[in-house]
Coordinates of C-alpha atoms and ligand atoms in Angstrom, one line a residue:
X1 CA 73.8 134.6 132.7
X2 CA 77.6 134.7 133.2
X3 CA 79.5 137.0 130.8
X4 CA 83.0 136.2 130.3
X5 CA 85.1 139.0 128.5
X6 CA 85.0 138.1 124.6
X7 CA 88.8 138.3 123.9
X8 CA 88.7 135.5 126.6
X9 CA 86.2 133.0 125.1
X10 CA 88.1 133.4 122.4
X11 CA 91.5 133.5 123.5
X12 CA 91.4 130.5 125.9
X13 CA 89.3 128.8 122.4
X14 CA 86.5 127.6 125.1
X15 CA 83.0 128.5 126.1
X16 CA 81.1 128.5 129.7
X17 CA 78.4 126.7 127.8
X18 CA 80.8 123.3 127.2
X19 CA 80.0 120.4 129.5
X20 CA 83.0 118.8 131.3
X21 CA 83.7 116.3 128.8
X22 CA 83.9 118.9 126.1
X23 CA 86.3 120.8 128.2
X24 CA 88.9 117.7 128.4
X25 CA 88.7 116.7 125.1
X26 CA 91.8 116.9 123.3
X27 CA 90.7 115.9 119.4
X28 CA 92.3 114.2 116.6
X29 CA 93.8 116.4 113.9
X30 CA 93.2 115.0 110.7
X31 CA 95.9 115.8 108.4
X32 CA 95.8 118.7 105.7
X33 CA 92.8 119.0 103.1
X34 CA 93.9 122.3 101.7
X35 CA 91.3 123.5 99.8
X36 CA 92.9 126.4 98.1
X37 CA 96.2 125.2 96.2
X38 CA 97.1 122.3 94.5
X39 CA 99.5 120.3 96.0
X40 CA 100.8 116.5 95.2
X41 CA 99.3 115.2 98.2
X42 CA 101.2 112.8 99.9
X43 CA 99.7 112.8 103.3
X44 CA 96.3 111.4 104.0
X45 CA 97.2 107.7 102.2
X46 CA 94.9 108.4 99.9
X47 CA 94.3 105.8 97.1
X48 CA 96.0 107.8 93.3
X49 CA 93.4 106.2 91.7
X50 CA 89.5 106.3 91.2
X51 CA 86.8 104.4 92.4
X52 CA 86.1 101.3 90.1
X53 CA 84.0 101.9 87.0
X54 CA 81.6 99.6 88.4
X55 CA 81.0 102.0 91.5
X56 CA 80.9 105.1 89.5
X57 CA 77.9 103.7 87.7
X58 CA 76.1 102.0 90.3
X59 CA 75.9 105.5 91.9
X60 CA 75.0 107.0 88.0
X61 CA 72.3 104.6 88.3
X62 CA 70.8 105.2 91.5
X63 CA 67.1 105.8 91.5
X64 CA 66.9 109.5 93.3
X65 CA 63.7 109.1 93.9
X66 CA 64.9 106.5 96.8
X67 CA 66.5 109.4 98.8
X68 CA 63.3 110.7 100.2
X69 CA 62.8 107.5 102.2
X70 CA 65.3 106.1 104.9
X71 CA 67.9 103.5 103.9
X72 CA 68.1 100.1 105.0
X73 CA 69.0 100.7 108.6
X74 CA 71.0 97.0 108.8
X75 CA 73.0 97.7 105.4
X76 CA 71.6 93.8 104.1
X77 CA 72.5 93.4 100.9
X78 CA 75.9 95.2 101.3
X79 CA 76.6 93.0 104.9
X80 CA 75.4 89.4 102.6
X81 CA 78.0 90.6 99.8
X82 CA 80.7 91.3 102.3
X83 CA 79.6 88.0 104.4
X84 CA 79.8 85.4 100.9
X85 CA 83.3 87.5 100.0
X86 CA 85.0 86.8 103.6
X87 CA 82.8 83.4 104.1
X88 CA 81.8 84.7 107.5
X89 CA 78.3 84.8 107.8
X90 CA 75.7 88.1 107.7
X91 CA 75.6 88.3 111.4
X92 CA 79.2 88.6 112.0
X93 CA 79.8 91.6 109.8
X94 CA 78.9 95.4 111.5
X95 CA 78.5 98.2 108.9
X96 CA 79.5 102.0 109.7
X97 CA 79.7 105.5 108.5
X98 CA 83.5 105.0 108.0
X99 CA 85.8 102.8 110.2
X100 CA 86.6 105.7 112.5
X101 CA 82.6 105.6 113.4
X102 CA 83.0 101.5 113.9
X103 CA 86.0 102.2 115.9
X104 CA 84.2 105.1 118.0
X105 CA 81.0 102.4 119.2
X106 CA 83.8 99.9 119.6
X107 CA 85.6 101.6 122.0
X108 CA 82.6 102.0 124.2
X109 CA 80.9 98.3 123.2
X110 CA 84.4 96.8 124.7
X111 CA 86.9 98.8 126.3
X112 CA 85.1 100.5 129.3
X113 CA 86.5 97.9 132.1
X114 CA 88.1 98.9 134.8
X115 CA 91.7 97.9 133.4
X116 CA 93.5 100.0 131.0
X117 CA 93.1 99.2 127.2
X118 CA 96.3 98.6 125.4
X119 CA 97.8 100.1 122.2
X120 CA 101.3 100.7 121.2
X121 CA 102.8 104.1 122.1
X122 CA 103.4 104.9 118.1
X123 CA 100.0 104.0 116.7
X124 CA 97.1 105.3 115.2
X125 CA 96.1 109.2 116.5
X126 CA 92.2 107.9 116.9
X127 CA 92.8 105.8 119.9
X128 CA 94.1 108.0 122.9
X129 CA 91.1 110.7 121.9
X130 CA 88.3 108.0 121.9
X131 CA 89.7 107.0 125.0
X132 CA 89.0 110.7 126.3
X133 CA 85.8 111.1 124.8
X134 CA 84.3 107.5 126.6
X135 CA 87.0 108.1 130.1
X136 CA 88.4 104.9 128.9
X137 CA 91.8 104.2 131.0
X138 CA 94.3 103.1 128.8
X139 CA 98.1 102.3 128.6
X140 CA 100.8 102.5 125.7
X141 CA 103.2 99.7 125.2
X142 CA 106.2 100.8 123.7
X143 CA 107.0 99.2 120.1
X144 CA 110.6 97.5 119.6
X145 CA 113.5 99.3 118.7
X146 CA 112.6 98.7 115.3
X147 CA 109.6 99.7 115.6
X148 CA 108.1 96.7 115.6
X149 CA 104.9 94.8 118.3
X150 CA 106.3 92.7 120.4
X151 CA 103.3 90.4 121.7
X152 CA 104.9 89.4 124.4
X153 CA 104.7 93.0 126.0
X154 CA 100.6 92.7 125.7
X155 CA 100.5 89.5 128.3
X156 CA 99.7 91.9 131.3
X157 CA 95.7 92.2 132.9
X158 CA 93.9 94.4 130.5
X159 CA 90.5 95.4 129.3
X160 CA 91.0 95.2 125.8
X161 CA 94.0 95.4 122.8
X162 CA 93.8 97.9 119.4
X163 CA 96.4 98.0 117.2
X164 CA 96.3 98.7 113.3
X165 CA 98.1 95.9 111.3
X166 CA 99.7 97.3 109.2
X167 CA 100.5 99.9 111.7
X168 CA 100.2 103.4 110.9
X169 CA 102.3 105.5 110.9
X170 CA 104.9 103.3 110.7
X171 CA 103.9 100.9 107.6
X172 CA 105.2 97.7 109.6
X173 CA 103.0 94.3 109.7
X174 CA 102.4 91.8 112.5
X175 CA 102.2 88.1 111.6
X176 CA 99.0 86.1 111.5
X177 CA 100.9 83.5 113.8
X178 CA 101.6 86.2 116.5
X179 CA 98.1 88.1 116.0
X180 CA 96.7 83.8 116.6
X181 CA 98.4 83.5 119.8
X182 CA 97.4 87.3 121.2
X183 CA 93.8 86.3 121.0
X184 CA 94.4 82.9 122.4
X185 CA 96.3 84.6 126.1
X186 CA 94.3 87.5 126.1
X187 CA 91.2 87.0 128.3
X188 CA 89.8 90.7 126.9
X189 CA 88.6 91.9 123.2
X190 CA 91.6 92.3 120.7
X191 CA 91.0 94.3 117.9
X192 CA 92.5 94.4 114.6
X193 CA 92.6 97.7 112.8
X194 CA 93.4 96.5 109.3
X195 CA 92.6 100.0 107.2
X196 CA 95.7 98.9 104.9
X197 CA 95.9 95.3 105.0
X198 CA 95.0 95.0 101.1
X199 CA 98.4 95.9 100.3
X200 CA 100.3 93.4 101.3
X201 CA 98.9 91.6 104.5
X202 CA 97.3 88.6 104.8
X203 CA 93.5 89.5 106.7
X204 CA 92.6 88.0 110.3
X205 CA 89.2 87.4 109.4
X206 CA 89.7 84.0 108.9
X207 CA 91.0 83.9 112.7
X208 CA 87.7 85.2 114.2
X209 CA 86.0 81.6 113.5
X210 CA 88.1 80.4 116.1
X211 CA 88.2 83.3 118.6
X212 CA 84.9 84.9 120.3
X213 CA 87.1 87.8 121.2
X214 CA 88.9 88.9 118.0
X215 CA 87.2 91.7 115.9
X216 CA 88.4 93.2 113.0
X217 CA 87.8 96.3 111.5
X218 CA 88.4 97.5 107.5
X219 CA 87.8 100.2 105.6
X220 CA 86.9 101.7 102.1
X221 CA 88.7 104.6 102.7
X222 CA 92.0 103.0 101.5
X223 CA 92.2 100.1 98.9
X224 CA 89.1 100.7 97.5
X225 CA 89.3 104.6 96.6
X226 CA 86.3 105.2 98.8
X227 CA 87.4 108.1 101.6
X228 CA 84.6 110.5 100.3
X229 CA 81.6 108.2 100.9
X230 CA 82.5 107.3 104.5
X231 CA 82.3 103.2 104.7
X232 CA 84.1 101.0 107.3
X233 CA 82.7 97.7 108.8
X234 CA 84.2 95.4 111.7
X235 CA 83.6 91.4 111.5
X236 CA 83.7 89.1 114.4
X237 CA 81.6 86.6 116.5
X238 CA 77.6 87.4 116.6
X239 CA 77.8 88.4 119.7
X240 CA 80.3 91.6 119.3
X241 CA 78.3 92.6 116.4
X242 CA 75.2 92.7 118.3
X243 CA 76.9 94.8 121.1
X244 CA 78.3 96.9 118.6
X245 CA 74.2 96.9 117.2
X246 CA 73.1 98.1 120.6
X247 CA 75.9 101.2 120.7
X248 CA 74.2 102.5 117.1
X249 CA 70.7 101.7 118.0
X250 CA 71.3 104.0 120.4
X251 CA 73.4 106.7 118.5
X252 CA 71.9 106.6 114.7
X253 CA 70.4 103.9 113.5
X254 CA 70.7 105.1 109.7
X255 CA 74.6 105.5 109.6
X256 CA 75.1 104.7 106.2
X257 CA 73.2 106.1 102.8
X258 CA 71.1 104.6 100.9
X259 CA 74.0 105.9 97.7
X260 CA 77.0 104.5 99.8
X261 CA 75.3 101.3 100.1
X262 CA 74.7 100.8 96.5
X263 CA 78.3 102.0 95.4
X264 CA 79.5 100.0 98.3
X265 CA 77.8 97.1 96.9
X266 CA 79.5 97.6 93.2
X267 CA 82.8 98.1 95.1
X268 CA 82.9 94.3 96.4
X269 CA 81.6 92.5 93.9
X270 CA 84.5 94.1 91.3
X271 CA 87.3 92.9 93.2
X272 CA 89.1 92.6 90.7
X273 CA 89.6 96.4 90.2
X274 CA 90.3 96.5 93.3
X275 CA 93.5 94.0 93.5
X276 CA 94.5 95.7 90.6
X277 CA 95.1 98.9 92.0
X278 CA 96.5 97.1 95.4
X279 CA 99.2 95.6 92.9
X280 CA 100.0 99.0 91.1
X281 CA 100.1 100.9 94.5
X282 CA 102.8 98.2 96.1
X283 CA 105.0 98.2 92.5
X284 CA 105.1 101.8 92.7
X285 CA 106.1 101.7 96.8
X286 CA 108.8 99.4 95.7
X287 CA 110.3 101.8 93.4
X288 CA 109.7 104.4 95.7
X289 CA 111.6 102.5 98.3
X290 CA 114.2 102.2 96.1
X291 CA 115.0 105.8 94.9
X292 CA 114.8 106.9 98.5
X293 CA 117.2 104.5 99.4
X294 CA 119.7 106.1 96.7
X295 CA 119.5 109.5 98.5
X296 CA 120.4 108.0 101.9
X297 CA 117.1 107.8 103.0
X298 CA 116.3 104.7 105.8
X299 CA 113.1 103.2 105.1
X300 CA 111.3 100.7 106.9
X301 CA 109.8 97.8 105.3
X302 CA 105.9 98.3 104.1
X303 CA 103.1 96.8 104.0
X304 CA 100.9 99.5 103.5
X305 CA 100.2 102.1 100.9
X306 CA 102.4 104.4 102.8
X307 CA 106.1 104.6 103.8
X308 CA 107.6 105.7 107.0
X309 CA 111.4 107.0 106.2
X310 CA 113.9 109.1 107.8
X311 CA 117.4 111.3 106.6
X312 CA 120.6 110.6 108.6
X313 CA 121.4 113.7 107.7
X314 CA 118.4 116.3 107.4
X315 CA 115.5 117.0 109.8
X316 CA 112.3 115.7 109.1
X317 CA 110.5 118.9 109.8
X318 CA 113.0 120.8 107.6
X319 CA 112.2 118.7 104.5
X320 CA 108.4 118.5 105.0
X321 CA 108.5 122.4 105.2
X322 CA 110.3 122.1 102.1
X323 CA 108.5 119.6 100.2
X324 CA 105.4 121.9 101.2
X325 CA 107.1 125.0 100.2
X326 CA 107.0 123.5 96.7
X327 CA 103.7 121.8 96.4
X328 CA 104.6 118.2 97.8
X329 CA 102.3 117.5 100.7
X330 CA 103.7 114.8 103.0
X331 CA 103.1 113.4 107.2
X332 CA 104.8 115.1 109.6
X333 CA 104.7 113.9 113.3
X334 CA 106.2 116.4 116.1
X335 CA 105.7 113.5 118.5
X336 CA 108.9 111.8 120.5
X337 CA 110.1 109.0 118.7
X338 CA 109.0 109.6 115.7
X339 CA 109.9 113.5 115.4
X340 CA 112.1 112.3 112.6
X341 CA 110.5 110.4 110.4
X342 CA 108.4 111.9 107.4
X343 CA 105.1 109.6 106.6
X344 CA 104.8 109.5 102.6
X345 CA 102.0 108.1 100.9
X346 CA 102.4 105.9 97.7
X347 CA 100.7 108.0 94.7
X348 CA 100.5 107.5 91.3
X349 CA 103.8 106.6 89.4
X350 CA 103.8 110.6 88.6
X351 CA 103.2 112.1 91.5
X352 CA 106.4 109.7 92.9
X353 CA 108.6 111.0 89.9
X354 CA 107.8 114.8 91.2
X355 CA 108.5 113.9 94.5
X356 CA 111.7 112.1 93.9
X357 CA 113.0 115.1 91.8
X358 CA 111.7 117.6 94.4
X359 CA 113.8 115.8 96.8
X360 CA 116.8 115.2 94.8
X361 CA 116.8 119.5 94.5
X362 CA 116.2 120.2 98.1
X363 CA 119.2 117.7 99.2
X364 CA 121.6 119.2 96.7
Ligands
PLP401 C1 92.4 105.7 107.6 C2 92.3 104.9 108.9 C3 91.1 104.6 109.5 C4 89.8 105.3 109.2 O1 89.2 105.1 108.1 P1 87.8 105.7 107.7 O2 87.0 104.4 107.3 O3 88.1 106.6 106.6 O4 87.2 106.3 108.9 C5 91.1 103.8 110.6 N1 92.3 103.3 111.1 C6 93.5 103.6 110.6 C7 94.7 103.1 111.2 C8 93.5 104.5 109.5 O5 94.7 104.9 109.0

């Protein structure tokens, strides 16, 4: 057996045991969960507000004696309730431990062709490391000026399009129209990520009747104040779904509880708490938008349940470190183009009051 000196192994934060892969993996970083302090947190868009009253029971009701056997590998009743709400039907609908799980087996259901995938250069963290983890090639297309997709820039040979809509970080939404005419050119899979299309998008579900090579993924991390349970699906033609069936087959075929299903259940058949919250979340990102804008603050238009702003006059880093200093936890990005923009998620009406007055003190 091969020593190497200790200091080293952990030093150079690597181990003679790792495979290759596991060498050149460069993982995500998930923004902070600090444990220890209590902070307004402002950075992981979060939804303010509980899970519906209707979940919180369904999970109070739960027959524990049901957790010595295995759930329902296929997720039935949850995929039929989520089929009748999107009028898709149960075959077209792929249920995961959390979208980043649905995204993970897509990546490696539909992207491993010999031409790059394609995802804009400011875009969700995820992407570029599931592209290391499956060797997927892939290529970034810069966003506008404005930091907007330009379809246009996406007509080049390909082995597949991602893209959250909204975009994240940058809160900005592509049109139904343009996402209807990527799908039609593009010979390979397009993939919607719409993780915060419930506040203020219109879904392109309805689109994947027409097109055998649109999927879409959602999540109940956001809108449905769900991140602790770990629940994301992706809905398309049978026949993604059914590759995407093969990838967890293979992988785990239990990926969801048998209590996330149930509360899961609860979740979509009150939609109406649901849409609530949506509509308190984008009233409070309006007046958000608005008090930023009185302390100079540009901030571009949202569609999510975050914001993506930036001072003319103040570094982004600076005022994140002072936010933080002070118990406002926000996004920061030390990433070109973006390196001076501050992410802020929409909280409760509250938590924006404390942030506004925070900010008011530090730009004094
Ligand atoms: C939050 C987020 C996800 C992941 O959601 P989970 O279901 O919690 O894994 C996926 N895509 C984007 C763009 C996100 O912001």
């Amino acid at each position: 057996m091969a020593i190497l000196p200790f200091a080293i192994q952990i030093a150079g934060n690597m181990s003679q045991y790792w495979t290759e892969t596991v060498h050149k993996l460069d993982p995500y970083i998930p923004g902070e969960q600090p444990q220890d302090q209590q902070y307004i947190k402002l950075n992981t868009n979060e939804n303010p507000y509980p899970p519906s009253p209707q979940v919180i029971a369904a999970i109070d009701q739960f027959d524990m004696d049901r957790l010595k056997l295995y759930p329902d590998p296929e997720s039935t009743v949850l995929r039929q309730e989520l089929a009748r709400h999107f009028d898709v039907g149960s075959d077209n609908i792929f249920m995961g431990n959390g979208s980043d799980e649905v995204l993970a087996h897509c990546f490696q259901a539909f992207f491993k062709h010999g031409k790059p995938l394609l995802f804009p250069d400011i875009s969700y963290s995820f992407y570029p490391v599931y592209c290391g983890l499956y060797d997927i090639s892939y290529q970034t297309i810069p966003l506008t000026s404005d930091f907007s997709i330009n379809i246009n820039d996406y007509f080049i040979d390909n082995g597949g399009i991602i893209f959250p809509n909204p975009n994240a970080p940058t809160s900005r939404l592509l049109a139904l129209d343009q996402i209807e005419v990527l799908c039609e050119k593009n010979a390979s899979v397009v993939i919607v990520d719409e993780a915060y299309i419930d506040f203020g998008g219109e879904s392109a579900i309805a689109l994947t009747h027409r097109f055998d090579n649109l999927l879409v993924t959602q999540t109940f991390s956001k809108s449905r104040s769900l991140a602790g349970l770990r629940l994301g699906y992706a809905v398309g033609h049978a026949d993604l779904i059914e590759g995407l069936n093969r990838i967890k087959n293979s992988f785990n075929s239990y990926p969801v509880d048998a209590i996330a299903q149930a509360a899961a259940l609860a979740s979509v058949k009150d939609q109406t708490y649901m849409s609530d919250c949506c509509d308190r979340i984008i009233k409070t990102r309006n007046d958000l938008t608005k008090a930023l804008l009185k302390l100079g603050f540009e901030v571009l238009p949202s569609a999510a349940n975050f914001i993506f702003v930036q001072h003319p006059q103040y570094s982004a880093e600076s005022l994140y470190l002072s936010l933080k200093d002070r118990g406002v936890l926000v996004r920061y990005f030390n990433q070109p183009r973006i390196d001076n923009y501050l992410r802020i998620t929409v909280g409760t009406d509250s938590e924006i009051a404390t942030l506004i007055t925070t900010l008011s003190h530090i730009l004094d």
